mmCIF file of C-alpha atoms in Angstrom:
data_model
loop_
_atom_site.group_PDB
_atom_site.id
_atom_site.type_symbol
_atom_site.label_atom_id
_atom_site.label_comp_id
_atom_site.label_asym_id
_atom_site.label_seq_id
_atom_site.Cartn_x
_atom_site.Cartn_y
_atom_site.Cartn_z
ATOM 1 C CA MET A 1 -60.658 -140.666 21.262
ATOM 2 C CA SER A 2 -59.470 -142.578 24.336
ATOM 3 C CA LYS A 3 -59.082 -141.303 27.324
ATOM 4 C CA ALA A 4 -55.645 -141.876 27.587
ATOM 5 C CA ALA A 5 -55.300 -140.018 24.164
ATOM 6 C CA LEU A 6 -57.461 -136.809 25.998
ATOM 7 C CA LEU A 7 -55.294 -136.922 28.876
ATOM 8 C CA ARG A 8 -52.147 -136.984 26.904
ATOM 9 C CA ARG A 9 -53.454 -134.105 24.949
ATOM 10 C CA TYR A 10 -54.654 -132.332 27.852
ATOM 11 C CA HIS A 11 -51.056 -132.482 29.554
ATOM 12 C CA LEU A 12 -49.257 -131.298 26.669
ATOM 13 C CA VAL A 13 -51.761 -128.340 26.377
ATOM 14 C CA LEU A 14 -52.029 -127.594 30.451
ATOM 15 C CA GLY A 15 -47.898 -128.036 30.045
ATOM 16 C CA LEU A 16 -47.210 -125.606 27.566
ATOM 17 C CA PHE A 17 -49.555 -123.157 29.806
ATOM 18 C CA ILE A 18 -47.909 -124.074 32.635
ATOM 19 C CA ILE A 19 -44.593 -123.355 30.901
ATOM 20 C CA GLY A 20 -45.718 -119.825 29.716
ATOM 21 C CA LEU A 21 -46.610 -119.178 33.588
ATOM 22 C CA ILE A 22 -43.216 -119.805 34.717
ATOM 23 C CA LEU A 23 -41.622 -118.358 32.212
ATOM 24 C CA SER A 24 -43.383 -115.055 32.490
ATOM 25 C CA GLY A 25 -42.400 -114.909 35.856
ATOM 26 C CA LEU A 26 -38.646 -115.640 35.386
ATOM 27 C CA THR A 27 -38.418 -112.973 32.940
ATOM 28 C CA ALA A 28 -39.648 -110.668 35.654
ATOM 29 C CA PHE A 29 -36.326 -111.097 37.553
ATOM 30 C CA PRO A 30 -33.648 -109.651 34.972
ATOM 31 C CA LEU A 31 -36.113 -106.729 33.809
ATOM 32 C CA LEU A 32 -32.885 -104.398 33.618
ATOM 33 C CA HIS A 33 -30.944 -106.836 31.594
ATOM 34 C CA GLU A 34 -33.813 -107.656 29.097
ATOM 35 C CA LEU A 35 -34.376 -103.878 28.553
ATOM 36 C CA ARG A 36 -30.724 -103.159 27.881
ATOM 37 C CA LEU A 37 -30.819 -106.181 25.577
ATOM 38 C CA MET A 38 -33.744 -104.822 23.712
ATOM 39 C CA ALA A 39 -32.523 -101.277 23.463
ATOM 40 C CA SER A 40 -29.281 -102.355 21.895
ATOM 41 C CA TRP A 41 -31.355 -104.616 18.974
ATOM 42 C CA LEU A 42 -33.336 -101.218 18.818
ATOM 43 C CA GLY A 43 -30.391 -99.069 18.115
ATOM 44 C CA ILE A 44 -30.190 -97.235 21.578
ATOM 45 C CA GLN A 45 -26.821 -96.696 22.867
ATOM 46 C CA HIS A 46 -27.546 -95.054 26.084
ATOM 47 C CA HIS A 47 -30.792 -94.899 28.561
ATOM 48 C CA ALA A 48 -30.828 -91.290 28.356
ATOM 49 C CA GLU A 49 -30.897 -91.015 24.776
ATOM 50 C CA TYR A 50 -34.429 -92.450 24.448
ATOM 51 C CA ALA A 51 -36.274 -88.782 23.555
ATOM 52 C CA SER A 52 -34.175 -88.858 20.594
ATOM 53 C CA HIS A 53 -36.284 -91.878 19.322
ATOM 54 C CA GLY A 54 -40.033 -92.474 18.174
ATOM 55 C CA GLY A 55 -42.391 -95.178 18.510
ATOM 56 C CA LEU A 56 -41.534 -98.660 19.983
ATOM 57 C CA SER A 57 -37.949 -97.278 20.358
ATOM 58 C CA PHE A 58 -39.045 -94.453 22.471
ATOM 59 C CA TRP A 59 -40.947 -96.618 24.755
ATOM 60 C CA ILE A 60 -38.314 -99.378 25.199
ATOM 61 C CA GLY A 61 -35.694 -96.628 25.708
ATOM 62 C CA TYR A 62 -37.901 -94.421 28.222
ATOM 63 C CA VAL A 63 -38.826 -97.648 30.508
ATOM 64 C CA TRP A 64 -35.057 -98.415 30.208
ATOM 65 C CA HIS A 65 -34.166 -95.048 31.378
ATOM 66 C CA GLY A 66 -36.766 -95.106 34.291
ATOM 67 C CA LEU A 67 -35.452 -98.635 35.409
ATOM 68 C CA GLU A 68 -31.678 -97.208 35.337
ATOM 69 C CA VAL A 69 -32.371 -94.400 37.057
ATOM 70 C CA THR A 70 -34.810 -96.435 39.752
ATOM 71 C CA GLN A 71 -32.118 -98.814 39.960
ATOM 72 C CA ALA A 72 -29.617 -96.618 40.956
ATOM 73 C CA GLN A 73 -31.594 -94.657 43.502
ATOM 74 C CA PHE A 74 -34.127 -96.895 44.848
ATOM 75 C CA PRO A 75 -33.194 -100.530 44.000
ATOM 76 C CA PHE A 76 -35.517 -101.602 46.482
ATOM 77 C CA VAL A 77 -38.468 -100.917 43.940
ATOM 78 C CA ALA A 78 -37.417 -104.160 42.011
ATOM 79 C CA TYR A 79 -38.558 -106.254 44.871
ATOM 80 C CA GLY A 80 -41.888 -105.530 43.500
ATOM 81 C CA THR A 81 -41.326 -107.687 39.947
ATOM 82 C CA ASP A 82 -39.368 -110.417 42.632
ATOM 83 C CA TRP A 83 -42.862 -110.418 43.740
ATOM 84 C CA LEU A 84 -44.185 -110.474 40.426
ATOM 85 C CA ALA A 85 -42.047 -113.137 39.508
ATOM 86 C CA PHE A 86 -42.747 -115.105 42.682
ATOM 87 C CA GLY A 87 -46.652 -115.092 41.962
ATOM 88 C CA HIS A 88 -46.048 -116.421 38.375
ATOM 89 C CA ILE A 89 -44.348 -119.059 39.426
ATOM 90 C CA MET A 90 -46.885 -119.652 42.534
ATOM 91 C CA ILE A 91 -49.903 -119.790 40.192
ATOM 92 C CA ALA A 92 -48.208 -122.513 37.988
ATOM 93 C CA VAL A 93 -47.584 -124.763 40.966
ATOM 94 C CA PHE A 94 -51.489 -124.706 41.755
ATOM 95 C CA PHE A 95 -51.940 -125.566 38.054
ATOM 96 C CA ILE A 96 -49.461 -128.721 38.535
ATOM 97 C CA ALA A 97 -50.988 -129.770 41.838
ATOM 98 C CA GLY A 98 -54.634 -129.465 40.459
ATOM 99 C CA PRO A 99 -55.395 -129.846 37.374
ATOM 100 C CA TRP A 100 -52.568 -131.658 36.080
ATOM 101 C CA ARG A 101 -52.416 -134.460 38.662
ATOM 102 C CA ASP A 102 -56.274 -134.897 38.694
ATOM 103 C CA PRO A 103 -58.191 -132.961 36.008
ATOM 104 C CA LEU A 104 -61.747 -133.614 36.599
ATOM 105 C CA PRO A 105 -62.312 -132.804 40.155
ATOM 106 C CA ASN A 106 -59.965 -129.579 39.235
ATOM 107 C CA ALA A 107 -61.484 -128.021 36.573
ATOM 108 C CA TRP A 108 -62.550 -125.137 38.592
ATOM 109 C CA VAL A 109 -58.669 -124.058 38.695
ATOM 110 C CA LEU A 110 -59.057 -123.917 35.031
ATOM 111 C CA LYS A 111 -61.933 -121.489 35.439
ATOM 112 C CA VAL A 112 -60.409 -119.689 37.555
ATOM 113 C CA GLY A 113 -57.251 -119.186 35.552
ATOM 114 C CA LEU A 114 -59.905 -118.284 32.820
ATOM 115 C CA PHE A 115 -61.190 -115.426 35.250
ATOM 116 C CA ALA A 116 -58.018 -114.270 35.635
ATOM 117 C CA CYS A 117 -57.282 -114.135 32.245
ATOM 118 C CA ALA A 118 -60.104 -112.051 31.255
ATOM 119 C CA ALA A 119 -59.505 -109.710 34.388
ATOM 120 C CA VAL A 120 -55.957 -109.038 32.623
ATOM 121 C CA ALA A 121 -57.552 -106.533 29.896
ATOM 122 C CA PRO A 122 -59.383 -104.233 32.172
ATOM 123 C CA LEU A 123 -56.577 -104.097 34.537
ATOM 124 C CA ALA A 124 -54.074 -103.341 31.439
ATOM 125 C CA LEU A 125 -56.461 -100.803 30.209
ATOM 126 C CA ILE A 126 -57.114 -98.863 33.270
ATOM 127 C CA CYS A 127 -54.399 -99.351 34.936
ATOM 128 C CA GLY A 128 -52.211 -98.978 31.882
ATOM 129 C CA ALA A 129 -53.727 -95.714 31.458
ATOM 130 C CA VAL A 130 -53.636 -94.242 34.846
ATOM 131 C CA ARG A 131 -49.643 -95.001 34.440
ATOM 132 C CA CYS A 132 -49.627 -93.551 31.173
ATOM 133 C CA ILE A 133 -48.903 -96.964 29.429
ATOM 134 C CA PRO A 134 -48.900 -96.106 25.785
ATOM 135 C CA LEU A 135 -52.323 -98.217 24.240
ATOM 136 C CA TYR A 136 -50.142 -100.366 21.618
ATOM 137 C CA TRP A 137 -48.320 -101.632 24.881
ATOM 138 C CA ARG A 138 -51.464 -102.055 26.971
ATOM 139 C CA LEU A 139 -53.051 -104.030 23.824
ATOM 140 C CA VAL A 140 -49.601 -106.031 24.073
ATOM 141 C CA ASP A 141 -50.546 -106.847 28.051
ATOM 142 C CA CYS A 142 -53.953 -107.826 27.221
ATOM 143 C CA SER A 143 -53.115 -110.233 24.684
ATOM 144 C CA PHE A 144 -51.255 -112.397 27.547
ATOM 145 C CA GLY A 145 -54.716 -112.807 28.884
ATOM 146 C CA LEU A 146 -56.084 -113.912 25.478
ATOM 147 C CA PHE A 147 -53.479 -116.344 24.697
ATOM 148 C CA GLY A 148 -53.615 -117.575 28.341
ATOM 149 C CA ALA A 149 -57.239 -118.316 27.661
ATOM 150 C CA LEU A 150 -57.159 -120.275 24.649
ATOM 151 C CA PRO A 151 -55.148 -123.725 26.395
ATOM 152 C CA LEU A 152 -57.487 -123.111 29.253
ATOM 153 C CA LEU A 153 -60.484 -123.290 27.162
ATOM 154 C CA TYR A 154 -59.211 -126.159 25.039
ATOM 155 C CA CYS A 155 -58.124 -127.879 28.302
ATOM 156 C CA LEU A 156 -61.756 -127.424 29.737
ATOM 157 C CA HIS A 157 -63.249 -128.971 26.632
ATOM 158 C CA LEU A 158 -60.663 -131.749 27.205
ATOM 159 C CA VAL A 159 -62.077 -132.039 30.688
ATOM 160 C CA ARG A 160 -65.541 -132.478 29.324
ATOM 161 C CA GLN A 161 -64.681 -135.048 27.076
ATOM 162 C CA MET A 162 -62.830 -136.922 29.516
ATOM 163 C CA SER A 163 -65.985 -136.605 32.168
ATOM 164 C CA ALA A 164 -68.432 -137.519 29.525
ATOM 165 C CA GLY A 165 -66.451 -140.762 28.607
ATOM 166 C CA THR A 166 -66.112 -141.627 32.099
ATOM 167 C CA SER A 167 -69.981 -141.422 32.969
ATOM 168 C CA ARG A 168 -70.656 -143.453 30.099
ATOM 169 C CA ASN A 169 -68.306 -146.138 31.680
ATOM 170 C CA SER A 170 -69.642 -146.114 34.530
#
């Protein structure tokens, strides 16, 4: 495969990863609205009625109730998720400024991203247990690390191929 074709494929995959980071960040801003919507899909009409549900419906209703109460009494707590959103978007900027623009010398950013993806699982499993997050939800959180690692691994593979092609042409 030509270097141009490798670069196109690399940009496509890294672009999807960057878009995923940005979207993950943006969804941290309207949490309460998202929970209201998800609760209505699950048939929960009011946040205080979460206890009459089971499984995922209970969990979504419980989280919705917690956010409604927190928003009403302590709206500043949501500032933490605003910073979470900001962090995701800024991490995306690092991928744009480094590996997107110049893949070979910035492959280290992909490796740091892989480390961050691997760190998602212990964080979710340990901190989630401390915060009483149900195991099934912690596993959903772990999946973000796994699904984030896949495009980064593929991009590293493409970088190695581009690097091998460059050294052969030298």
